[in-house]
PDB file of C-alpha atoms and ligand atoms in Angstrom:
ATOM      1  CA  MET A   1      -0.104  -0.030   0.041  1.00 83.00           C
ATOM      2  CA  LYS A   2       1.512   3.255  -1.054  1.00 94.00           C
ATOM      3  CA  LYS A   3       2.544   5.520   1.891  1.00 97.00           C
ATOM      4  CA  PRO A   4       1.248   9.154   2.102  1.00 98.00           C
ATOM      5  CA  ARG A   5       4.074  11.723   0.886  1.00 98.00           C
ATOM      6  CA  LEU A   6       5.409  13.650   3.779  1.00 98.00           C
ATOM      7  CA  VAL A   7       7.787  16.570   2.979  1.00 98.00           C
ATOM      8  CA  VAL A   8       9.889  18.333   5.482  1.00 98.00           C
ATOM      9  CA  LEU A   9      11.503  21.765   4.724  1.00 98.00           C
ATOM     10  CA  THR A  10      14.423  22.364   7.359  1.00 98.00           C
ATOM     11  CA  GLY A  11      16.483  25.091   8.260  1.00 98.00           C
ATOM     12  CA  ALA A  12      19.432  25.828  10.626  1.00 97.00           C
ATOM     13  CA  GLY A  13      17.091  25.566  13.640  1.00 98.00           C
ATOM     14  CA  MET A  14      16.946  21.866  12.884  1.00 98.00           C
ATOM     15  CA  SER A  15      20.584  21.609  13.765  1.00 98.00           C
ATOM     16  CA  ALA A  16      20.619  24.060  16.511  1.00 98.00           C
ATOM     17  CA  GLU A  17      20.080  21.427  19.347  1.00 98.00           C
ATOM     18  CA  SER A  18      22.948  19.359  17.819  1.00 98.00           C
ATOM     19  CA  GLY A  19      25.232  22.308  18.828  1.00 97.00           C
ATOM     20  CA  ILE A  20      25.577  23.948  15.337  1.00 96.00           C
ATOM     21  CA  SER A  21      24.721  27.771  15.610  1.00 92.00           C
ATOM     22  CA  THR A  22      21.904  29.140  13.305  1.00 92.00           C
ATOM     23  CA  PHE A  23      22.553  32.373  11.058  1.00 92.00           C
ATOM     24  CA  ARG A  24      20.110  34.986  12.241  1.00 91.00           C
ATOM     25  CA  ASP A  25      19.686  34.203  15.852  1.00 90.00           C
ATOM     26  CA  SER A  26      21.819  36.444  18.230  1.00 89.00           C
ATOM     27  CA  GLY A  27      25.401  35.075  18.182  1.00 89.00           C
ATOM     28  CA  GLY A  28      24.478  33.361  15.110  1.00 89.00           C
ATOM     29  CA  LEU A  29      27.100  32.742  12.354  1.00 89.00           C
ATOM     30  CA  TRP A  30      26.236  36.012  10.356  1.00 87.00           C
ATOM     31  CA  ASP A  31      26.875  37.977  13.638  1.00 88.00           C
ATOM     32  CA  ASN A  32      30.521  36.627  13.643  1.00 88.00           C
ATOM     33  CA  TYR A  33      31.456  36.433  10.055  1.00 89.00           C
ATOM     34  CA  PRO A  34      30.606  38.973   7.277  1.00 94.00           C
ATOM     35  CA  VAL A  35      28.258  36.916   5.040  1.00 94.00           C
ATOM     36  CA  MET A  36      29.188  38.661   1.780  1.00 95.00           C
ATOM     37  CA  ASP A  37      32.937  38.054   2.614  1.00 96.00           C
ATOM     38  CA  VAL A  38      32.532  34.375   3.376  1.00 96.00           C
ATOM     39  CA  ALA A  39      29.475  33.186   1.582  1.00 96.00           C
ATOM     40  CA  SER A  40      28.880  35.143  -1.444  1.00 97.00           C
ATOM     41  CA  HIS A  41      30.238  34.847  -5.171  1.00 97.00           C
ATOM     42  CA  ASP A  42      32.130  38.147  -5.013  1.00 98.00           C
ATOM     43  CA  GLY A  43      33.557  37.246  -1.569  1.00 97.00           C
ATOM     44  CA  PHE A  44      35.064  34.164  -3.056  1.00 98.00           C
ATOM     45  CA  VAL A  45      36.484  35.960  -6.007  1.00 98.00           C
ATOM     46  CA  ARG A  46      37.767  38.659  -3.811  1.00 97.00           C
ATOM     47  CA  ASN A  47      39.600  36.353  -1.324  1.00 97.00           C
ATOM     48  CA  PRO A  48      39.138  32.695  -1.976  1.00 97.00           C
ATOM     49  CA  GLU A  49      41.691  31.628   0.922  1.00 97.00           C
ATOM     50  CA  LEU A  50      39.309  33.240   3.429  1.00 96.00           C
ATOM     51  CA  VAL A  51      36.269  31.191   2.147  1.00 97.00           C
ATOM     52  CA  HIS A  52      38.169  27.958   2.039  1.00 97.00           C
ATOM     53  CA  SER A  53      39.052  28.676   5.695  1.00 95.00           C
ATOM     54  CA  PHE A  54      35.552  29.647   6.748  1.00 96.00           C
ATOM     55  CA  TYR A  55      34.362  26.258   5.327  1.00 97.00           C
ATOM     56  CA  ASN A  56      37.141  24.321   6.916  1.00 97.00           C
ATOM     57  CA  THR A  57      35.894  25.707  10.264  1.00 95.00           C
ATOM     58  CA  ARG A  58      32.564  24.772   9.736  1.00 96.00           C
ATOM     59  CA  ARG A  59      33.373  21.223   8.489  1.00 97.00           C
ATOM     60  CA  ARG A  60      35.505  20.767  11.704  1.00 96.00           C
ATOM     61  CA  GLU A  61      32.495  21.850  13.627  1.00 96.00           C
ATOM     62  CA  LEU A  62      30.294  19.644  11.921  1.00 97.00           C
ATOM     63  CA  MET A  63      32.754  16.663  12.683  1.00 96.00           C
ATOM     64  CA  ALA A  64      32.262  17.248  16.363  1.00 97.00           C
ATOM     65  CA  VAL A  65      28.587  17.120  16.446  1.00 98.00           C
ATOM     66  CA  LYS A  66      25.828  14.434  15.928  1.00 98.00           C
ATOM     67  CA  PRO A  67      22.082  14.415  14.866  1.00 98.00           C
ATOM     68  CA  ASN A  68      19.518  15.229  17.555  1.00 98.00           C
ATOM     69  CA  ALA A  69      16.315  13.780  18.372  1.00 98.00           C
ATOM     70  CA  GLY A  70      14.793  15.905  15.809  1.00 98.00           C
ATOM     71  CA  HIS A  71      16.562  14.278  13.065  1.00 98.00           C
ATOM     72  CA  SER A  72      15.912  10.854  14.398  1.00 98.00           C
ATOM     73  CA  GLY A  73      12.111  11.553  14.837  1.00 98.00           C
ATOM     74  CA  LEU A  74      11.967  12.396  11.226  1.00 98.00           C
ATOM     75  CA  VAL A  75      13.512   8.982  10.393  1.00 98.00           C
ATOM     76  CA  GLU A  76      10.878   7.359  12.641  1.00 98.00           C
ATOM     77  CA  LEU A  77       7.926   8.943  10.467  1.00 98.00           C
ATOM     78  CA  GLU A  78       9.626   6.672   7.365  1.00 98.00           C
ATOM     79  CA  LYS A  79       7.430   3.970   9.218  1.00 97.00           C
ATOM     80  CA  TRP A  80       4.158   5.672   8.042  1.00 98.00           C
ATOM     81  CA  TYR A  81       5.106   8.064   5.265  1.00 98.00           C
ATOM     82  CA  ASP A  82       7.285   8.622   2.095  1.00 98.00           C
ATOM     83  CA  VAL A  83       9.213  11.223   3.488  1.00 98.00           C
ATOM     84  CA  ASP A  84      11.371  13.764   1.517  1.00 98.00           C
ATOM     85  CA  ILE A  85      13.645  15.992   3.252  1.00 98.00           C
ATOM     86  CA  ILE A  86      14.380  19.302   1.550  1.00 98.00           C
ATOM     87  CA  THR A  87      16.985  21.299   3.526  1.00 98.00           C
ATOM     88  CA  GLN A  88      18.570  24.533   3.574  1.00 98.00           C
ATOM     89  CA  ASN A  89      21.474  23.170   5.891  1.00 98.00           C
ATOM     90  CA  VAL A  90      24.682  22.083   4.297  1.00 98.00           C
ATOM     91  CA  ASP A  91      25.450  19.719   7.124  1.00 98.00           C
ATOM     92  CA  ASN A  92      24.955  15.962   6.813  1.00 98.00           C
ATOM     93  CA  LEU A  93      23.078  15.332  10.051  1.00 98.00           C
ATOM     94  CA  HIS A  94      19.767  14.346   8.387  1.00 98.00           C
ATOM     95  CA  GLU A  95      21.986  11.796   6.236  1.00 98.00           C
ATOM     96  CA  ARG A  96      23.743  10.715   9.478  1.00 98.00           C
ATOM     97  CA  ALA A  97      20.441  10.219  11.312  1.00 98.00           C
ATOM     98  CA  GLY A  98      19.287   7.853   8.503  1.00 98.00           C
ATOM     99  CA  SER A  99      16.809   9.951   6.481  1.00 98.00           C
ATOM    100  CA  LEU A 100      16.915   8.025   3.008  1.00 95.00           C
ATOM    101  CA  LYS A 101      15.789  11.071   0.918  1.00 98.00           C
ATOM    102  CA  VAL A 102      17.499  14.468   1.567  1.00 98.00           C
ATOM    103  CA  LEU A 103      17.940  17.217  -1.061  1.00 98.00           C
ATOM    104  CA  HIS A 104      20.172  19.825  -0.247  1.00 98.00           C
ATOM    105  CA  LEU A 105      19.208  23.439  -1.568  1.00 98.00           C
ATOM    106  CA  HIS A 106      22.253  25.351  -0.601  1.00 98.00           C
ATOM    107  CA  GLY A 107      24.810  22.652  -1.131  1.00 98.00           C
ATOM    108  CA  GLU A 108      26.770  20.093   1.065  1.00 98.00           C
ATOM    109  CA  LEU A 109      29.495  21.277   3.533  1.00 98.00           C
ATOM    110  CA  MET A 110      31.601  17.855   3.131  1.00 98.00           C
ATOM    111  CA  LYS A 111      31.745  18.112  -0.572  1.00 98.00           C
ATOM    112  CA  VAL A 112      33.778  20.296  -3.004  1.00 98.00           C
ATOM    113  CA  ARG A 113      33.702  20.508  -6.683  1.00 98.00           C
ATOM    114  CA  SER A 114      36.132  21.109  -9.606  1.00 98.00           C
ATOM    115  CA  MET A 115      36.264  24.954 -10.617  1.00 97.00           C
ATOM    116  CA  THR A 116      36.675  23.756 -14.333  1.00 98.00           C
ATOM    117  CA  HIS A 117      34.137  20.792 -14.453  1.00 98.00           C
ATOM    118  CA  PRO A 118      31.446  21.464 -11.825  1.00 97.00           C
ATOM    119  CA  GLU A 119      30.114  18.227 -12.373  1.00 98.00           C
ATOM    120  CA  ARG A 120      33.058  16.554 -10.669  1.00 98.00           C
ATOM    121  CA  VAL A 121      32.018  16.722  -6.975  1.00 98.00           C
ATOM    122  CA  TYR A 122      34.287  15.022  -4.297  1.00 98.00           C
ATOM    123  CA  THR A 123      33.246  14.124  -0.786  1.00 98.00           C
ATOM    124  CA  LEU A 124      35.758  15.119   1.749  1.00 98.00           C
ATOM    125  CA  THR A 125      36.927  12.606   4.547  1.00 96.00           C
ATOM    126  CA  GLU A 126      37.134  13.240   8.265  1.00 94.00           C
ATOM    127  CA  GLU A 127      40.816  12.596   7.728  1.00 95.00           C
ATOM    128  CA  ASN A 128      41.271  15.391   5.167  1.00 95.00           C
ATOM    129  CA  PRO A 129      38.413  17.902   5.646  1.00 97.00           C
ATOM    130  CA  ASP A 130      40.401  20.933   4.750  1.00 98.00           C
ATOM    131  CA  THR A 131      40.974  22.648   1.212  1.00 98.00           C
ATOM    132  CA  SER A 132      42.666  25.705   0.056  1.00 98.00           C
ATOM    133  CA  THR A 133      43.517  27.474  -3.155  1.00 98.00           C
ATOM    134  CA  ALA A 134      46.367  25.198  -3.389  1.00 98.00           C
ATOM    135  CA  THR A 135      44.091  22.155  -3.293  1.00 98.00           C
ATOM    136  CA  ARG A 136      44.028  20.102  -6.664  1.00 98.00           C
ATOM    137  CA  ASP A 137      41.753  17.302  -7.753  1.00 98.00           C
ATOM    138  CA  GLU A 138      42.860  14.265  -9.560  1.00 97.00           C
ATOM    139  CA  TYR A 139      43.034  15.995 -12.856  1.00 98.00           C
ATOM    140  CA  GLY A 140      45.180  18.777 -11.314  1.00 98.00           C
ATOM    141  CA  ASP A 141      42.159  21.194 -11.180  1.00 98.00           C
ATOM    142  CA  PRO A 142      41.519  23.784  -8.446  1.00 98.00           C
ATOM    143  CA  VAL A 143      38.272  23.021  -6.230  1.00 98.00           C
ATOM    144  CA  ARG A 144      35.812  25.193  -4.495  1.00 98.00           C
ATOM    145  CA  PRO A 145      33.246  24.474  -1.633  1.00 98.00           C
ATOM    146  CA  HIS A 146      30.084  22.566  -3.182  1.00 98.00           C
ATOM    147  CA  ILE A 147      27.942  25.210  -1.515  1.00 98.00           C
ATOM    148  CA  VAL A 148      25.593  27.662  -3.077  1.00 98.00           C
ATOM    149  CA  PHE A 149      27.023  31.058  -2.389  1.00 98.00           C
ATOM    150  CA  PHE A 150      24.981  34.143  -2.290  1.00 96.00           C
ATOM    151  CA  GLN A 151      24.552  35.813  -5.661  1.00 96.00           C
ATOM    152  CA  GLU A 152      24.298  32.039  -7.146  1.00 97.00           C
ATOM    153  CA  ALA A 153      21.468  30.009  -8.584  1.00 97.00           C
ATOM    154  CA  VAL A 154      19.821  27.339  -6.518  1.00 97.00           C
ATOM    155  CA  PRO A 155      20.117  24.480  -9.017  1.00 97.00           C
ATOM    156  CA  ASN A 156      17.773  22.073  -6.810  1.00 98.00           C
ATOM    157  CA  ILE A 157      14.897  24.462  -6.595  1.00 97.00           C
ATOM    158  CA  GLY A 158      13.149  22.898  -9.615  1.00 98.00           C
ATOM    159  CA  PRO A 159      13.147  19.639  -8.330  1.00 98.00           C
ATOM    160  CA  ALA A 160      12.255  21.051  -4.565  1.00 98.00           C
ATOM    161  CA  MET A 161       9.052  22.626  -6.095  1.00 98.00           C
ATOM    162  CA  ASP A 162       8.139  19.417  -7.854  1.00 98.00           C
ATOM    163  CA  ILE A 163       8.500  17.596  -4.614  1.00 98.00           C
ATOM    164  CA  VAL A 164       6.613  20.078  -2.426  1.00 98.00           C
ATOM    165  CA  SER A 165       3.578  20.076  -4.947  1.00 98.00           C
ATOM    166  CA  GLN A 166       3.248  16.462  -4.406  1.00 98.00           C
ATOM    167  CA  ALA A 167       3.169  16.441  -0.533  1.00 98.00           C
ATOM    168  CA  ASP A 168       0.036  15.262   1.298  1.00 98.00           C
ATOM    169  CA  VAL A 169       1.562  16.676   4.485  1.00 98.00           C
ATOM    170  CA  LEU A 170       4.051  19.659   4.743  1.00 98.00           C
ATOM    171  CA  VAL A 171       6.310  20.302   7.653  1.00 98.00           C
ATOM    172  CA  ILE A 172       8.662  23.376   8.029  1.00 98.00           C
ATOM    173  CA  ILE A 173      10.906  23.217  10.940  1.00 98.00           C
ATOM    174  CA  GLY A 174      13.646  25.765  11.968  1.00 98.00           C
ATOM    175  CA  THR A 175      13.718  28.393   9.389  1.00 97.00           C
ATOM    176  CA  SER A 176      13.313  32.157   9.536  1.00 97.00           C
ATOM    177  CA  MET A 177      11.945  31.823   6.011  1.00 95.00           C
ATOM    178  CA  ALA A 178      14.230  34.878   5.084  1.00 93.00           C
ATOM    179  CA  VAL A 179      16.057  33.510   2.151  1.00 93.00           C
ATOM    180  CA  TYR A 180      14.458  33.048  -1.297  1.00 92.00           C
ATOM    181  CA  PRO A 181      13.856  30.993  -3.425  1.00 93.00           C
ATOM    182  CA  ALA A 182      13.713  28.365  -0.334  1.00 93.00           C
ATOM    183  CA  ALA A 183      11.212  30.330   1.630  1.00 93.00           C
ATOM    184  CA  GLY A 184       8.744  30.431  -1.434  1.00 95.00           C
ATOM    185  CA  LEU A 185       8.705  26.579  -1.277  1.00 96.00           C
ATOM    186  CA  VAL A 186       5.705  26.627   1.063  1.00 96.00           C
ATOM    187  CA  ASP A 187       3.337  28.262  -1.757  1.00 95.00           C
ATOM    188  CA  TYR A 188       3.988  25.170  -3.871  1.00 97.00           C
ATOM    189  CA  ALA A 189       1.892  22.947  -1.818  1.00 97.00           C
ATOM    190  CA  ARG A 190      -1.490  22.109  -2.745  1.00 97.00           C
ATOM    191  CA  ARG A 191      -4.037  24.122  -0.977  1.00 94.00           C
ATOM    192  CA  GLY A 192      -5.889  22.282   1.740  1.00 96.00           C
ATOM    193  CA  ILE A 193      -3.026  19.730   2.729  1.00 97.00           C
ATOM    194  CA  PRO A 194      -2.082  19.923   6.387  1.00 98.00           C
ATOM    195  CA  VAL A 195       1.080  22.313   6.870  1.00 98.00           C
ATOM    196  CA  TYR A 196       3.097  22.392  10.271  1.00 98.00           C
ATOM    197  CA  TYR A 197       5.777  25.171  11.158  1.00 98.00           C
ATOM    198  CA  ILE A 198       7.890  24.233  13.967  1.00 98.00           C
ATOM    199  CA  ASP A 199       9.973  27.072  15.448  1.00 98.00           C
ATOM    200  CA  PRO A 200      10.470  28.527  18.755  1.00 98.00           C
ATOM    201  CA  ASN A 201      10.355  32.021  17.318  1.00 98.00           C
ATOM    202  CA  PRO A 202       8.384  31.583  14.323  1.00 97.00           C
ATOM    203  CA  ALA A 203       8.181  34.207  11.237  1.00 97.00           C
ATOM    204  CA  PRO A 204       4.974  35.157  10.174  1.00 95.00           C
ATOM    205  CA  VAL A 205       3.146  32.628   8.098  1.00 94.00           C
ATOM    206  CA  ARG A 206      -0.281  32.398   6.289  1.00 92.00           C
ATOM    207  CA  ASP A 207      -3.318  31.228   7.750  1.00 92.00           C
ATOM    208  CA  GLY A 208      -4.082  27.734   7.760  1.00 93.00           C
ATOM    209  CA  ILE A 209      -0.608  26.728   8.832  1.00 96.00           C
ATOM    210  CA  THR A 210      -0.420  24.995  12.130  1.00 98.00           C
ATOM    211  CA  VAL A 211       2.610  26.574  14.184  1.00 98.00           C
ATOM    212  CA  LEU A 212       4.181  24.628  16.810  1.00 98.00           C
ATOM    213  CA  ARG A 213       6.039  27.151  18.771  1.00 98.00           C
ATOM    214  CA  THR A 214       8.770  24.958  20.174  1.00 98.00           C
ATOM    215  CA  THR A 215      12.267  23.505  19.408  1.00 98.00           C
ATOM    216  CA  ALA A 216      12.847  20.890  16.641  1.00 98.00           C
ATOM    217  CA  THR A 217      13.298  18.191  19.137  1.00 98.00           C
ATOM    218  CA  GLU A 218      10.078  18.828  21.034  1.00 98.00           C
ATOM    219  CA  GLY A 219       8.189  19.812  17.785  1.00 98.00           C
ATOM    220  CA  VAL A 220       9.054  16.451  15.974  1.00 98.00           C
ATOM    221  CA  ARG A 221       8.089  14.666  19.064  1.00 98.00           C
ATOM    222  CA  GLN A 222       4.610  16.331  19.089  1.00 98.00           C
ATOM    223  CA  LEU A 223       4.276  15.815  15.271  1.00 98.00           C
ATOM    224  CA  ILE A 224       5.132  11.977  15.461  1.00 98.00           C
ATOM    225  CA  GLU A 225       1.867  11.934  18.069  1.00 98.00           C
ATOM    226  CA  ILE A 226      -0.180  13.972  15.525  1.00 98.00           C
ATOM    227  CA  LEU A 227       0.905  12.131  12.374  1.00 97.00           C
ATOM    228  CA  ARG A 228       1.313   8.564  13.517  1.00 95.00           C
ATOM    229  CA  PRO A 229      -1.827   6.426  12.316  1.00 90.00           C
TER     230      PRO A 229
HETATM  231  N1  LIG B 301      14.488  24.399  17.002  1.00 93.96           N
HETATM  232  C1  LIG B 301      13.767  24.633  15.877  1.00 93.96           C
HETATM  233  N2  LIG B 301      14.098  26.002  15.557  1.00 93.96           N
HETATM  234  C2  LIG B 301      15.173  26.750  16.042  1.00 93.96           C
HETATM  235  C3  LIG B 301      15.799  26.350  17.339  1.00 93.96           C
HETATM  236  C4  LIG B 301      15.541  25.230  17.835  1.00 93.96           C
HETATM  237  N3  LIG B 301      16.260  24.636  18.760  1.00 93.96           N
HETATM  238  N4  LIG B 301      16.705  27.299  17.508  1.00 93.96           N
HETATM  239  C5  LIG B 301      16.413  28.383  16.791  1.00 93.96           C
HETATM  240  N5  LIG B 301      15.659  27.825  15.546  1.00 93.96           N
HETATM  241  C6  LIG B 301      14.963  28.829  14.754  1.00 93.96           C
HETATM  242  C7  LIG B 301      15.139  30.273  14.757  1.00 93.96           C
HETATM  243  O1  LIG B 301      14.024  30.838  15.556  1.00 93.96           O
HETATM  244  C8  LIG B 301      15.018  30.798  13.250  1.00 93.96           C
HETATM  245  O2  LIG B 301      13.692  30.892  12.689  1.00 93.96           O
HETATM  246  O3  LIG B 301      15.733  28.463  13.378  1.00 93.96           O
HETATM  247  C9  LIG B 301      15.400  29.664  12.599  1.00 93.96           C
HETATM  248  C10 LIG B 301      17.037  29.943  12.114  1.00 93.96           C
HETATM  249  O4  LIG B 301      16.829  30.890  11.025  1.00 93.96           O
HETATM  250  P1  LIG B 301      18.175  31.418  10.142  1.00 93.96           P
HETATM  251  O5  LIG B 301      19.520  31.521  11.228  1.00 93.96           O
HETATM  252  O6  LIG B 301      17.820  32.623   9.334  1.00 93.96           O
HETATM  253  O7  LIG B 301      18.504  30.031   9.400  1.00 93.96           O
HETATM  254  P2  LIG B 301      18.042  29.805   8.064  1.00 93.96           P
HETATM  255  O8  LIG B 301      16.285  30.129   7.772  1.00 93.96           O
HETATM  256  O9  LIG B 301      18.019  28.246   7.769  1.00 93.96           O
HETATM  257  O10 LIG B 301      18.546  30.566   7.005  1.00 93.96           O
HETATM  258  C11 LIG B 301      18.376  30.212   5.621  1.00 93.96           C
HETATM  259  O11 LIG B 301      20.150  31.639   4.835  1.00 93.96           O
HETATM  260  O12 LIG B 301      22.301  32.373   5.456  1.00 93.96           O
HETATM  261  C12 LIG B 301      21.785  31.653   4.406  1.00 93.96           C
HETATM  262  O13 LIG B 301      22.371  29.628   3.263  1.00 93.96           O
HETATM  263  C13 LIG B 301      21.858  30.129   4.637  1.00 93.96           C
HETATM  264  O14 LIG B 301      20.574  28.285   4.548  1.00 93.96           O
HETATM  265  C14 LIG B 301      20.748  29.325   5.269  1.00 93.96           C
HETATM  266  C15 LIG B 301      20.005  30.510   4.823  1.00 93.96           C
END
């Protein structure tokens, strides 16, 4: 029997309880780093070494943390739902928790790609998580973080819209809904399906969306009680 489709849109708040700081909460990443220097196309052109070291630091932070109960709760929902995770996060915590279908909108921290052949994508190991402007791939070409910088297109937004349009249930977790096109995905859900938004400090959303004003771990626990058959 075909399982109903549950689509989960996650943001930095999903990983907050794992110890990874969000971007826009006080003390967040963009309070400590000038975003346009370390996460934009122009910033990478201006000072690629700074950008490489920024992502090296974030990779080492990621290697020191693990998925939280929110991530594993989403895996539990796969018992009853065909679950697609669409995440703005570049961490690999959904995958490490066991989620089977994860679509990254803004890239993947543990990956780099060739600057001359962008289809050549490489996964870094915990033994060698660092890159620099001197790093070369097996063809001798320089590499860059496999991250969607500000000012760059979001190649996976089309597939993401398609997945959201097929959702029977839509859940949004831990995002300030501040960055487009990701923030617009909620508008691609069919009218009338149940939509839940889990966030302790939620952004304003349209009527009809059920807001669970709590953390990801507590919200996913409540969600399982609501959605389990
Ligand atoms: N559980 C759930 N949500 C939380 C928690 C928590 N424990 N702690 C904080 N939050 C919420 C905040 O209330 C906020 O709404 O997580 C959200 C974090 O918002 P942002 O820091 O703006 O992160 P996000 O929405 O993912 O940013 C989108 O912006 O900088 C770019 O590419 C970057 O993917 C990122 C995008």
